[in-house]
Amino acid sequence: MSSDTLQRLAAIIDSRHPARGGDPEKSYVARLLHKGPDAFLKKIGEEATEVVLAAKDLSHGGDSAPLVGEMADLWFHCMVALSHYGLQPADVLAELARREGLSGLEEKALRKAQARESNQE
């Protein structure tokens, strides 16, 4: 999936907002957004669990297709959340680009140190 695909999907999701004419009776995205964060956040949790289960199955000789499908579902629902909060996939891609080349262990240690400093203020 290219960033163009993500941008096109984000535009479709954005267009389905009830405030922009999206009909909750005709659109799954509009229904999720109409119900509010609890609805799409619950779906993110469900999809994340399904990703874990599909990965476990794959680790034990299962097919890769369920993992790909569940991951697509997870990404989709995360994009609904981004849209709700006025964010775009480009925001996530920019954060990933910022992290590129950084040691995950060093970054985690830095975040912990920053949190400690914030708590001492």
PDB file of C-alpha atoms in Angstrom:
ATOM      1  CA  MET A   1       0.000   0.000   0.000  1.00  0.00           C
ATOM      2  CA  SER A   2       1.453   3.308  -0.990  1.00  0.00           C
ATOM      3  CA  SER A   3       0.900   6.606   0.711  1.00  0.00           C
ATOM      4  CA  ASP A   4      -1.324   7.484  -2.285  1.00  0.00           C
ATOM      5  CA  THR A   5      -3.636   4.599  -1.365  1.00  0.00           C
ATOM      6  CA  LEU A   6      -3.711   5.791   2.237  1.00  0.00           C
ATOM      7  CA  GLN A   7      -4.475   9.353   1.103  1.00  0.00           C
ATOM      8  CA  ARG A   8      -7.327   8.190  -1.136  1.00  0.00           C
ATOM      9  CA  LEU A   9      -8.814   6.057   1.618  1.00  0.00           C
ATOM     10  CA  ALA A  10      -8.450   8.928   4.107  1.00  0.00           C
ATOM     11  CA  ALA A  11     -10.293  11.237   1.711  1.00  0.00           C
ATOM     12  CA  ILE A  12     -13.144   8.740   1.416  1.00  0.00           C
ATOM     13  CA  ILE A  13     -13.312   8.338   5.204  1.00  0.00           C
ATOM     14  CA  ASP A  14     -13.279  12.135   5.659  1.00  0.00           C
ATOM     15  CA  SER A  15     -16.125  12.493   3.152  1.00  0.00           C
ATOM     16  CA  ARG A  16     -18.301  10.096   5.168  1.00  0.00           C
ATOM     17  CA  HIS A  17     -18.434  12.280   8.296  1.00  0.00           C
ATOM     18  CA  PRO A  18     -22.068  12.883   9.220  1.00  0.00           C
ATOM     19  CA  ALA A  19     -21.272  16.611   9.449  1.00  0.00           C
ATOM     20  CA  ARG A  20     -20.280  16.446   5.770  1.00  0.00           C
ATOM     21  CA  GLY A  21     -23.398  14.597   4.680  1.00  0.00           C
ATOM     22  CA  GLY A  22     -22.361  11.033   5.460  1.00  0.00           C
ATOM     23  CA  ASP A  23     -25.466   8.970   6.140  1.00  0.00           C
ATOM     24  CA  PRO A  24     -25.175   6.529   9.073  1.00  0.00           C
ATOM     25  CA  GLU A  25     -27.956   4.450   7.475  1.00  0.00           C
ATOM     26  CA  LYS A  26     -25.925   3.950   4.272  1.00  0.00           C
ATOM     27  CA  SER A  27     -22.272   4.145   5.352  1.00  0.00           C
ATOM     28  CA  TYR A  28     -20.394   2.029   7.889  1.00  0.00           C
ATOM     29  CA  VAL A  29     -17.866   4.841   8.416  1.00  0.00           C
ATOM     30  CA  ALA A  30     -20.621   7.400   8.919  1.00  0.00           C
ATOM     31  CA  ARG A  31     -22.270   5.051  11.430  1.00  0.00           C
ATOM     32  CA  LEU A  32     -19.030   4.635  13.404  1.00  0.00           C
ATOM     33  CA  LEU A  33     -18.359   8.379  13.398  1.00  0.00           C
ATOM     34  CA  HIS A  34     -21.979   9.148  14.324  1.00  0.00           C
ATOM     35  CA  LYS A  35     -21.756   6.798  17.320  1.00  0.00           C
ATOM     36  CA  GLY A  36     -18.571   8.522  18.465  1.00  0.00           C
ATOM     37  CA  PRO A  37     -15.172   7.442  19.752  1.00  0.00           C
ATOM     38  CA  ASP A  38     -16.419   4.556  21.873  1.00  0.00           C
ATOM     39  CA  ALA A  39     -17.640   2.770  18.726  1.00  0.00           C
ATOM     40  CA  PHE A  40     -14.494   3.035  16.628  1.00  0.00           C
ATOM     41  CA  LEU A  41     -12.124   2.643  19.574  1.00  0.00           C
ATOM     42  CA  LYS A  42     -13.896  -0.595  20.489  1.00  0.00           C
ATOM     43  CA  LYS A  43     -13.426  -1.767  16.898  1.00  0.00           C
ATOM     44  CA  ILE A  44      -9.706  -0.928  17.082  1.00  0.00           C
ATOM     45  CA  GLY A  45      -9.401  -3.085  20.200  1.00  0.00           C
ATOM     46  CA  GLU A  46     -11.281  -5.955  18.562  1.00  0.00           C
ATOM     47  CA  GLU A  47      -9.217  -5.763  15.392  1.00  0.00           C
ATOM     48  CA  ALA A  48      -5.945  -5.590  17.350  1.00  0.00           C
ATOM     49  CA  THR A  49      -6.919  -8.787  19.152  1.00  0.00           C
ATOM     50  CA  GLU A  50      -7.764 -10.441  15.835  1.00  0.00           C
ATOM     51  CA  VAL A  51      -4.344  -9.402  14.472  1.00  0.00           C
ATOM     52  CA  VAL A  52      -2.667 -11.067  17.457  1.00  0.00           C
ATOM     53  CA  LEU A  53      -4.680 -14.259  16.987  1.00  0.00           C
ATOM     54  CA  ALA A  54      -3.978 -14.378  13.248  1.00  0.00           C
ATOM     55  CA  ALA A  55      -0.250 -13.842  13.897  1.00  0.00           C
ATOM     56  CA  LYS A  56      -0.258 -16.649  16.460  1.00  0.00           C
ATOM     57  CA  ASP A  57      -1.954 -18.954  13.939  1.00  0.00           C
ATOM     58  CA  LEU A  58       0.623 -17.999  11.307  1.00  0.00           C
ATOM     59  CA  SER A  59       3.410 -18.765  13.780  1.00  0.00           C
ATOM     60  CA  HIS A  60       1.998 -22.275  14.034  1.00  0.00           C
ATOM     61  CA  GLY A  61       1.833 -22.963  10.318  1.00  0.00           C
ATOM     62  CA  GLY A  62      -1.343 -21.101   9.421  1.00  0.00           C
ATOM     63  CA  ASP A  63      -2.013 -19.094   6.298  1.00  0.00           C
ATOM     64  CA  SER A  64      -0.776 -15.497   6.003  1.00  0.00           C
ATOM     65  CA  ALA A  65      -4.007 -14.209   4.402  1.00  0.00           C
ATOM     66  CA  PRO A  66      -5.919 -13.871   7.705  1.00  0.00           C
ATOM     67  CA  LEU A  67      -3.106 -11.794   9.206  1.00  0.00           C
ATOM     68  CA  VAL A  68      -3.063  -9.482   6.202  1.00  0.00           C
ATOM     69  CA  GLY A  69      -6.851  -9.156   6.287  1.00  0.00           C
ATOM     70  CA  GLU A  70      -7.015  -8.457  10.008  1.00  0.00           C
ATOM     71  CA  MET A  71      -4.169  -5.954   9.736  1.00  0.00           C
ATOM     72  CA  ALA A  72      -6.064  -4.172   6.958  1.00  0.00           C
ATOM     73  CA  ASP A  73      -9.133  -4.036   9.221  1.00  0.00           C
ATOM     74  CA  LEU A  74      -7.004  -2.621  12.054  1.00  0.00           C
ATOM     75  CA  TRP A  75      -5.414   0.027   9.833  1.00  0.00           C
ATOM     76  CA  PHE A  76      -8.828   0.986   8.447  1.00  0.00           C
ATOM     77  CA  HIS A  77     -10.344   1.520  11.878  1.00  0.00           C
ATOM     78  CA  CYS A  78      -7.254   3.434  12.997  1.00  0.00           C
ATOM     79  CA  MET A  79      -7.749   5.684   9.982  1.00  0.00           C
ATOM     80  CA  VAL A  80     -11.335   6.306  11.082  1.00  0.00           C
ATOM     81  CA  ALA A  81      -9.938   7.400  14.463  1.00  0.00           C
ATOM     82  CA  LEU A  82      -7.380   9.662  12.801  1.00  0.00           C
ATOM     83  CA  SER A  83     -10.128  11.271  10.739  1.00  0.00           C
ATOM     84  CA  HIS A  84     -12.312  11.819  13.792  1.00  0.00           C
ATOM     85  CA  TYR A  85      -9.464  13.646  15.515  1.00  0.00           C
ATOM     86  CA  GLY A  86      -8.631  15.749  12.453  1.00  0.00           C
ATOM     87  CA  LEU A  87      -5.449  13.857  11.614  1.00  0.00           C
ATOM     88  CA  GLN A  88      -4.224  12.215   8.431  1.00  0.00           C
ATOM     89  CA  PRO A  89      -2.112   9.164   7.571  1.00  0.00           C
ATOM     90  CA  ALA A  90       0.582  11.672   6.578  1.00  0.00           C
ATOM     91  CA  ASP A  91       0.863  12.632  10.265  1.00  0.00           C
ATOM     92  CA  VAL A  92       1.665   9.018  11.168  1.00  0.00           C
ATOM     93  CA  LEU A  93       4.027   8.635   8.225  1.00  0.00           C
ATOM     94  CA  ALA A  94       5.857  11.804   9.309  1.00  0.00           C
ATOM     95  CA  GLU A  95       6.275  10.386  12.817  1.00  0.00           C
ATOM     96  CA  LEU A  96       7.595   7.112  11.401  1.00  0.00           C
ATOM     97  CA  ALA A  97      10.015   9.076   9.217  1.00  0.00           C
ATOM     98  CA  ARG A  98      11.138  11.058  12.263  1.00  0.00           C
ATOM     99  CA  ARG A  99      11.865   7.810  14.089  1.00  0.00           C
ATOM    100  CA  GLU A 100      13.703   6.249  11.163  1.00  0.00           C
ATOM    101  CA  GLY A 101      17.266   5.453  12.116  1.00  0.00           C
ATOM    102  CA  LEU A 102      16.647   5.955  15.824  1.00  0.00           C
ATOM    103  CA  SER A 103      17.306   3.129  18.191  1.00  0.00           C
ATOM    104  CA  GLY A 104      14.005   2.050  19.689  1.00  0.00           C
ATOM    105  CA  LEU A 105      15.735   1.303  22.982  1.00  0.00           C
ATOM    106  CA  GLU A 106      17.391   4.719  23.097  1.00  0.00           C
ATOM    107  CA  GLU A 107      14.153   6.487  22.196  1.00  0.00           C
ATOM    108  CA  LYS A 108      12.249   4.611  24.899  1.00  0.00           C
ATOM    109  CA  ALA A 109      14.905   5.521  27.488  1.00  0.00           C
ATOM    110  CA  LEU A 110      14.723   9.168  26.389  1.00  0.00           C
ATOM    111  CA  ARG A 111      10.918   9.205  26.741  1.00  0.00           C
ATOM    112  CA  LYS A 112      11.214   7.737  30.257  1.00  0.00           C
ATOM    113  CA  ALA A 113      13.788  10.368  31.221  1.00  0.00           C
ATOM    114  CA  GLN A 114      11.560  13.134  29.847  1.00  0.00           C
ATOM    115  CA  ALA A 115       8.574  11.764  31.771  1.00  0.00           C
ATOM    116  CA  ARG A 116      10.610  11.719  34.990  1.00  0.00           C
ATOM    117  CA  GLU A 117      11.679  15.323  34.416  1.00  0.00           C
ATOM    118  CA  SER A 118       8.064  16.360  33.802  1.00  0.00           C
ATOM    119  CA  ASN A 119       6.932  14.672  37.015  1.00  0.00           C
ATOM    120  CA  GLN A 120       9.637  16.468  39.037  1.00  0.00           C
ATOM    121  CA  GLU A 121       8.536  19.917  37.868  1.00  0.00           C
TER     122      GLU A 121
END
